[in-house]
Short mmCIF file of C-alpha atoms in Angstrom, two decimals:
data_model
loop_
_atom_site.label_atom_id
_atom_site.label_comp_id
_atom_site.label_asym_id
_atom_site.label_seq_id
_atom_site.Cartn_x
_atom_site.Cartn_y
_atom_site.Cartn_z
CA UNK A 476 131.05 -2.62 -49.41
CA UNK A 477 132.35 -5.29 -47.04
CA UNK A 478 135.09 -2.95 -45.78
CA UNK A 479 132.55 -0.19 -45.08
CA UNK A 480 130.33 -2.58 -43.12
CA UNK A 481 133.31 -3.82 -41.12
CA UNK A 482 134.39 -0.24 -40.39
CA UNK A 483 130.90 0.71 -39.21
CA UNK A 484 130.77 -2.40 -37.06
CA UNK A 485 134.10 -1.59 -35.40
CA UNK A 486 133.02 2.00 -34.81
CA UNK A 487 129.81 0.82 -33.17
CA UNK A 488 131.75 -1.61 -30.99
CA UNK A 489 134.14 1.14 -29.90
CA UNK A 490 131.25 3.48 -29.08
CA UNK A 491 129.53 0.71 -27.15
CA UNK A 492 132.72 -0.01 -25.23
CA UNK A 493 133.25 3.68 -24.41
CA UNK A 494 129.63 3.97 -23.27
CA UNK A 495 130.03 0.89 -21.08
CA UNK A 496 133.25 2.24 -19.55
CA UNK A 497 131.67 5.65 -18.90
CA UNK A 498 128.58 4.01 -17.39
CA UNK A 499 130.77 1.87 -15.16
CA UNK A 500 132.79 4.89 -14.05
CA UNK A 501 129.61 6.84 -13.30
CA UNK A 502 128.27 3.87 -11.34
CA UNK A 503 131.56 3.63 -9.47
CA UNK A 504 131.51 7.36 -8.68
CA UNK A 505 127.92 7.10 -7.44
CA UNK A 506 128.88 4.11 -5.33
CA UNK A 507 131.83 5.99 -3.82
CA UNK A 508 129.67 9.07 -3.15
CA UNK A 509 127.02 6.89 -1.54
CA UNK A 510 129.65 5.20 0.61
CA UNK A 511 131.07 8.57 1.67
CA UNK A 512 127.58 9.89 2.40
CA UNK A 513 126.68 6.75 4.33
CA UNK A 514 129.95 6.91 6.24
CA UNK A 515 129.39 10.58 7.11
CA UNK A 516 125.84 9.78 8.18
CA UNK A 517 127.13 7.00 10.43
CA UNK A 518 129.76 9.34 11.89
CA UNK A 519 127.07 11.97 12.53
CA UNK A 520 124.84 9.38 14.18
CA UNK A 521 127.79 8.29 16.29
CA UNK A 522 128.54 11.92 17.21
CA UNK A 523 124.93 12.65 18.12
CA UNK A 524 124.75 9.41 20.08
CA UNK A 525 127.87 10.44 22.01
CA UNK A 526 126.41 13.88 22.74
CA UNK A 527 123.01 12.49 23.73
CA UNK A 528 124.53 9.80 25.90
CA UNK A 529 126.94 12.13 27.63
CA UNK A 530 124.22 14.75 28.24
CA UNK A 531 122.01 12.04 29.76
CA UNK A 532 124.86 10.89 31.96
CA UNK A 533 125.56 14.46 33.06
CA UNK A 534 121.92 15.02 34.03
CA UNK A 535 121.79 11.85 36.13
CA UNK A 536 125.12 12.59 37.81
CA UNK A 537 124.36 16.26 38.46
CA UNK A 538 120.83 15.52 39.68
CA UNK A 539 121.60 12.66 42.05
CA UNK A 540 125.14 13.49 43.15
CA UNK A 541 124.61 17.23 43.56
CA UNK A 542 121.08 18.66 43.48
CA UNK A 543 119.48 15.72 45.29
CA UNK A 544 121.85 16.28 48.21
CA UNK A 545 121.26 20.02 48.34
CA UNK A 546 117.60 20.78 47.68
CA UNK A 547 115.18 18.21 49.20
CA UNK A 548 114.76 17.55 52.91
CA UNK A 549 117.05 14.66 53.84
CA UNK A 550 115.29 14.87 57.19
CA UNK A 551 113.13 17.56 58.86
CA UNK A 552 114.88 20.92 58.96
CA UNK A 553 117.52 20.15 56.32
CA UNK A 554 115.81 21.37 53.12
CA UNK A 555 117.17 24.17 50.97
CA UNK A 556 114.96 26.76 52.67
CA UNK A 557 116.27 25.71 56.08
CA UNK A 558 119.86 25.80 54.86
CA UNK A 559 119.49 29.32 53.46
CA UNK A 560 117.70 30.57 56.59
CA UNK A 561 120.46 29.15 58.79
CA UNK A 562 123.10 30.76 56.56
CA UNK A 563 121.31 34.12 56.75
CA UNK A 564 121.15 33.83 60.52
CA UNK A 565 124.85 32.95 60.78
CA UNK A 566 125.92 35.76 58.44
CA UNK A 567 123.47 38.28 59.99
CA UNK A 568 121.61 38.84 56.70
CA UNK A 569 118.11 40.29 56.60
CA UNK A 570 115.29 39.06 54.37
CA UNK A 571 115.87 41.84 51.83
CA UNK A 572 119.57 40.95 51.68
CA UNK A 573 118.89 37.38 50.53
CA UNK A 574 115.28 37.41 49.30
CA UNK A 575 115.14 34.42 46.94
CA UNK A 576 115.33 31.08 48.74
CA UNK A 577 116.36 29.13 45.65
CA UNK A 578 119.57 28.09 43.97
CA UNK A 579 120.53 29.47 40.59
CA UNK A 580 121.75 26.82 38.16
CA UNK A 581 123.75 28.68 35.50
CA UNK A 582 124.39 26.94 32.17
CA UNK A 583 126.49 28.86 29.64
CA UNK A 584 125.35 28.40 26.03
CA UNK A 585 128.91 28.66 24.71
CA UNK A 586 129.97 25.57 26.64
CA UNK A 587 132.12 27.66 28.99
CA UNK A 588 132.16 26.04 32.43
CA UNK A 589 133.21 28.49 35.16
CA UNK A 590 134.30 27.05 38.48
CA UNK A 591 132.97 30.30 39.99
CA UNK A 592 130.49 32.91 38.71
CA UNK A 593 133.12 35.59 39.24
CA UNK A 594 134.85 34.19 36.16
CA UNK A 595 131.83 35.30 34.13
CA UNK A 596 131.56 38.80 35.58
CA UNK A 597 134.33 39.98 37.90
CA UNK A 598 132.80 43.46 38.17
CA UNK A 599 129.29 42.74 39.39
CA UNK A 600 129.53 39.25 40.93
CA UNK A 601 131.56 38.64 44.09
CA UNK A 602 131.87 35.46 46.14
CA UNK A 603 130.72 35.22 49.73
CA UNK A 604 131.50 32.49 52.24
CA UNK A 605 130.10 29.21 50.80
CA UNK A 606 127.47 27.08 52.49
CA UNK A 607 129.12 23.72 53.20
CA UNK A 608 127.12 20.53 53.62
CA UNK A 609 127.85 17.05 54.87
CA UNK A 610 126.52 14.04 52.93
CA UNK A 611 123.44 13.77 55.18
CA UNK A 612 122.46 17.38 54.47
CA UNK A 613 123.84 18.83 57.70
CA UNK A 614 125.31 22.30 57.48
CA UNK A 615 129.03 22.41 58.16
CA UNK A 616 130.36 25.45 59.97
CA UNK A 617 133.98 26.50 60.07
CA UNK A 618 135.31 28.47 63.02
CA UNK A 619 138.96 28.97 63.91
CA UNK A 620 140.06 25.97 61.89
CA UNK A 621 137.41 23.65 63.31
CA UNK A 622 134.69 21.94 61.31
CA UNK A 623 131.33 21.27 62.93
CA UNK A 624 129.32 18.58 61.15
CA UNK A 625 126.06 18.30 63.03
CA UNK A 626 122.97 20.48 63.15
CA UNK A 627 123.24 20.93 66.93
CA UNK A 628 126.99 21.61 66.86
CA UNK A 629 127.90 18.57 68.96
CA UNK A 630 130.43 16.98 66.59
CA UNK A 631 133.56 19.04 66.09
CA UNK A 632 136.81 17.98 64.43
CA UNK A 633 139.86 19.81 63.13
CA UNK A 634 140.34 20.46 59.43
CA UNK A 635 143.16 21.69 57.25
CA UNK A 636 141.76 24.81 55.61
CA UNK A 637 144.06 24.40 52.61
CA UNK A 638 142.41 21.05 51.85
CA UNK A 639 138.85 22.36 51.99
CA UNK A 640 138.54 23.07 48.25
CA UNK A 641 139.92 19.62 47.39
CA UNK A 642 137.40 17.96 49.72
CA UNK A 643 134.62 19.63 47.74
CA UNK A 644 136.11 18.65 44.37
CA UNK A 645 136.60 15.05 45.56
CA UNK A 646 132.95 14.88 46.55
CA UNK A 647 133.66 14.39 50.25
CA UNK A 648 131.85 17.64 51.00
CA UNK A 649 129.00 19.36 49.18
CA UNK A 650 128.86 23.11 48.76
CA UNK A 651 126.34 25.75 47.83
CA UNK A 652 128.20 28.76 46.49
CA UNK A 653 126.95 32.14 47.70
CA UNK A 654 127.46 35.38 45.76
CA UNK A 655 126.79 39.08 45.94
CA UNK A 656 125.27 40.27 42.67
CA UNK A 657 125.56 44.03 42.33
CA UNK A 658 122.83 46.22 40.91
CA UNK A 659 123.50 48.63 38.06
CA UNK A 660 124.45 51.43 40.45
CA UNK A 661 127.39 49.24 41.62
CA UNK A 662 126.57 50.07 45.25
CA UNK A 663 123.63 47.88 46.23
CA UNK A 664 123.61 44.14 45.81
CA UNK A 665 121.52 41.04 46.33
CA UNK A 666 122.84 37.77 47.73
CA UNK A 667 122.08 34.53 45.87
CA UNK A 668 122.87 30.82 46.15
CA UNK A 669 124.05 28.76 43.18
CA UNK A 670 124.30 25.09 42.36
CA UNK A 671 127.64 23.30 41.92
CA UNK A 672 129.53 23.93 38.66
CA UNK A 673 129.59 21.24 35.97
CA UNK A 674 133.13 20.19 36.77
CA UNK A 675 132.59 16.66 35.42
CA UNK A 676 132.26 17.96 31.85
CA UNK A 677 135.09 20.41 32.39
CA UNK A 678 137.49 17.68 33.51
CA UNK A 679 136.30 15.12 30.93
CA UNK A 680 136.65 17.55 28.03
CA UNK A 681 140.30 18.11 28.93
CA UNK A 682 140.97 14.44 28.23
CA UNK A 683 138.54 13.89 25.34
CA UNK A 684 138.90 16.22 22.31
CA UNK A 685 135.56 15.04 20.92
CA UNK A 686 133.75 16.17 24.07
CA UNK A 687 135.60 19.48 23.94
CA UNK A 688 134.58 20.05 20.31
CA UNK A 689 130.93 19.32 21.09
CA UNK A 690 130.63 21.12 24.44
CA UNK A 691 128.20 23.73 23.13
CA UNK A 692 125.72 21.17 21.82
CA UNK A 693 126.15 19.04 24.94
CA UNK A 694 125.21 22.04 27.09
CA UNK A 695 122.07 22.72 25.04
CA UNK A 696 120.86 19.13 25.39
CA UNK A 697 121.91 19.02 29.06
CA UNK A 698 119.86 22.15 29.77
CA UNK A 699 116.70 20.74 28.15
CA UNK A 700 117.03 17.35 29.83
CA UNK A 701 117.82 18.84 33.25
CA UNK A 702 114.84 21.19 32.92
CA UNK A 703 112.60 18.19 32.23
CA UNK A 704 114.15 16.14 35.05
CA UNK A 705 113.61 18.91 37.60
CA UNK A 706 110.03 19.50 36.44
CA UNK A 707 109.25 15.79 36.92
CA UNK A 708 110.24 15.91 40.60
CA UNK A 709 107.69 17.74 42.75
CA UNK A 710 110.12 17.97 45.67
CA UNK A 711 112.18 20.46 43.64
CA UNK A 712 109.27 22.85 42.96
CA UNK A 713 110.09 26.50 43.76
CA UNK A 714 113.63 25.56 44.78
CA UNK A 715 115.65 26.55 41.72
CA UNK A 716 116.12 29.07 38.93
CA UNK A 717 117.50 27.40 35.81
CA UNK A 718 119.31 29.95 33.64
CA UNK A 719 120.52 29.19 30.11
CA UNK A 720 122.92 32.09 29.76
CA UNK A 721 123.78 33.20 26.21
CA UNK A 722 127.32 34.29 26.93
CA UNK A 723 129.47 36.03 24.34
CA UNK A 724 133.11 36.62 25.24
CA UNK A 725 133.26 39.52 22.77
CA UNK A 726 130.50 41.41 24.61
CA UNK A 727 130.07 42.60 28.22
CA UNK A 728 128.53 40.03 30.54
CA UNK A 729 124.78 40.26 31.13
CA UNK A 730 124.53 37.51 33.76
CA UNK A 731 124.13 39.93 36.68
CA UNK A 732 121.34 41.64 34.73
CA UNK A 733 119.50 38.35 34.23
CA UNK A 734 119.82 37.38 37.90
CA UNK A 735 118.62 40.74 39.23
CA UNK A 736 115.80 40.84 36.66
CA UNK A 737 114.47 37.52 37.95
CA UNK A 738 114.31 39.06 41.43
CA UNK A 739 112.54 42.13 40.03
CA UNK A 740 110.03 39.99 38.12
CA UNK A 741 109.15 38.14 41.34
CA UNK A 742 108.73 41.37 43.29
CA UNK A 743 111.73 40.69 45.54
CA UNK A 744 113.91 43.58 44.36
CA UNK A 745 112.70 47.02 43.31
CA UNK A 746 112.69 48.00 39.64
CA UNK A 747 115.23 50.73 40.42
CA UNK A 748 117.87 47.99 40.65
CA UNK A 749 117.86 47.95 36.84
CA UNK A 750 118.63 51.69 36.65
CA UNK A 751 122.14 53.10 36.35
CA UNK A 752 121.49 56.38 38.15
CA UNK A 753 119.56 56.11 41.38
CA UNK A 754 118.76 58.83 43.88
CA UNK A 755 119.14 57.98 47.55
CA UNK A 756 115.43 58.78 48.05
CA UNK A 757 114.26 55.79 46.01
CA UNK A 758 116.84 53.17 46.95
CA UNK A 759 116.41 50.37 49.41
CA UNK A 760 119.87 48.94 49.92
CA UNK A 761 119.87 45.19 49.95
CA UNK A 762 123.09 44.90 51.89
CA UNK A 763 125.55 47.20 53.58
CA UNK A 764 129.18 46.20 53.83
#
């Protein structure tokens, strides 16, 4: 009887020990899973904080270092409208050639950052001579290798044409890019102005893999924050067209379509611009080469 009691007692002790070990292991596993989950959550918070912070920084930089120098009047006669009208006069463009006195700010949803819109659609978007600006908003004209940096043409200095692009990249000159956007018939086109490309993100993402991996989400947040920033500043009203372009490299570009459609919706370009086959009776050509 004593031996049976001892045996049952040992068996109970063993079962209790096994239960305790299993419970401890389960607790340990739960603790490890919690730690992993907490660590992942912290990493996600850190990632989102990086994206949010960088998008905020981009908005401030792009707004104050680029758009603020291009759109508002730095002084009478230097606003965006005046710049476009002076460009049209210099290039002998009629009102129907360049009907929308705004800049298009193109943001690609994929995170792709083109240094020129031609890199999005080489068939229907072609570059024209850019509109160059000094830091005070004066239009810069280039003639025979000379750069004129005052509104009345009184200050003229020589410039190395090969260094012009680098001056823009370095921020020593501002530029409004000008493009021809062809209609569906590939004959007629409308001229538009665009804001500077987001070269800061492009250059930074080359050095920072984390920024490169999160470019798409950064662009989405940047678009929303820039939209809000522009809406909060009355001086920018009716001066821009913000386009969040859903680009897909596996499909034909639709950017030209979106740009022309915005003109059509505002009554600046005829609906026929969206047709592939136009008769000469119903076409008003927006520009003749």
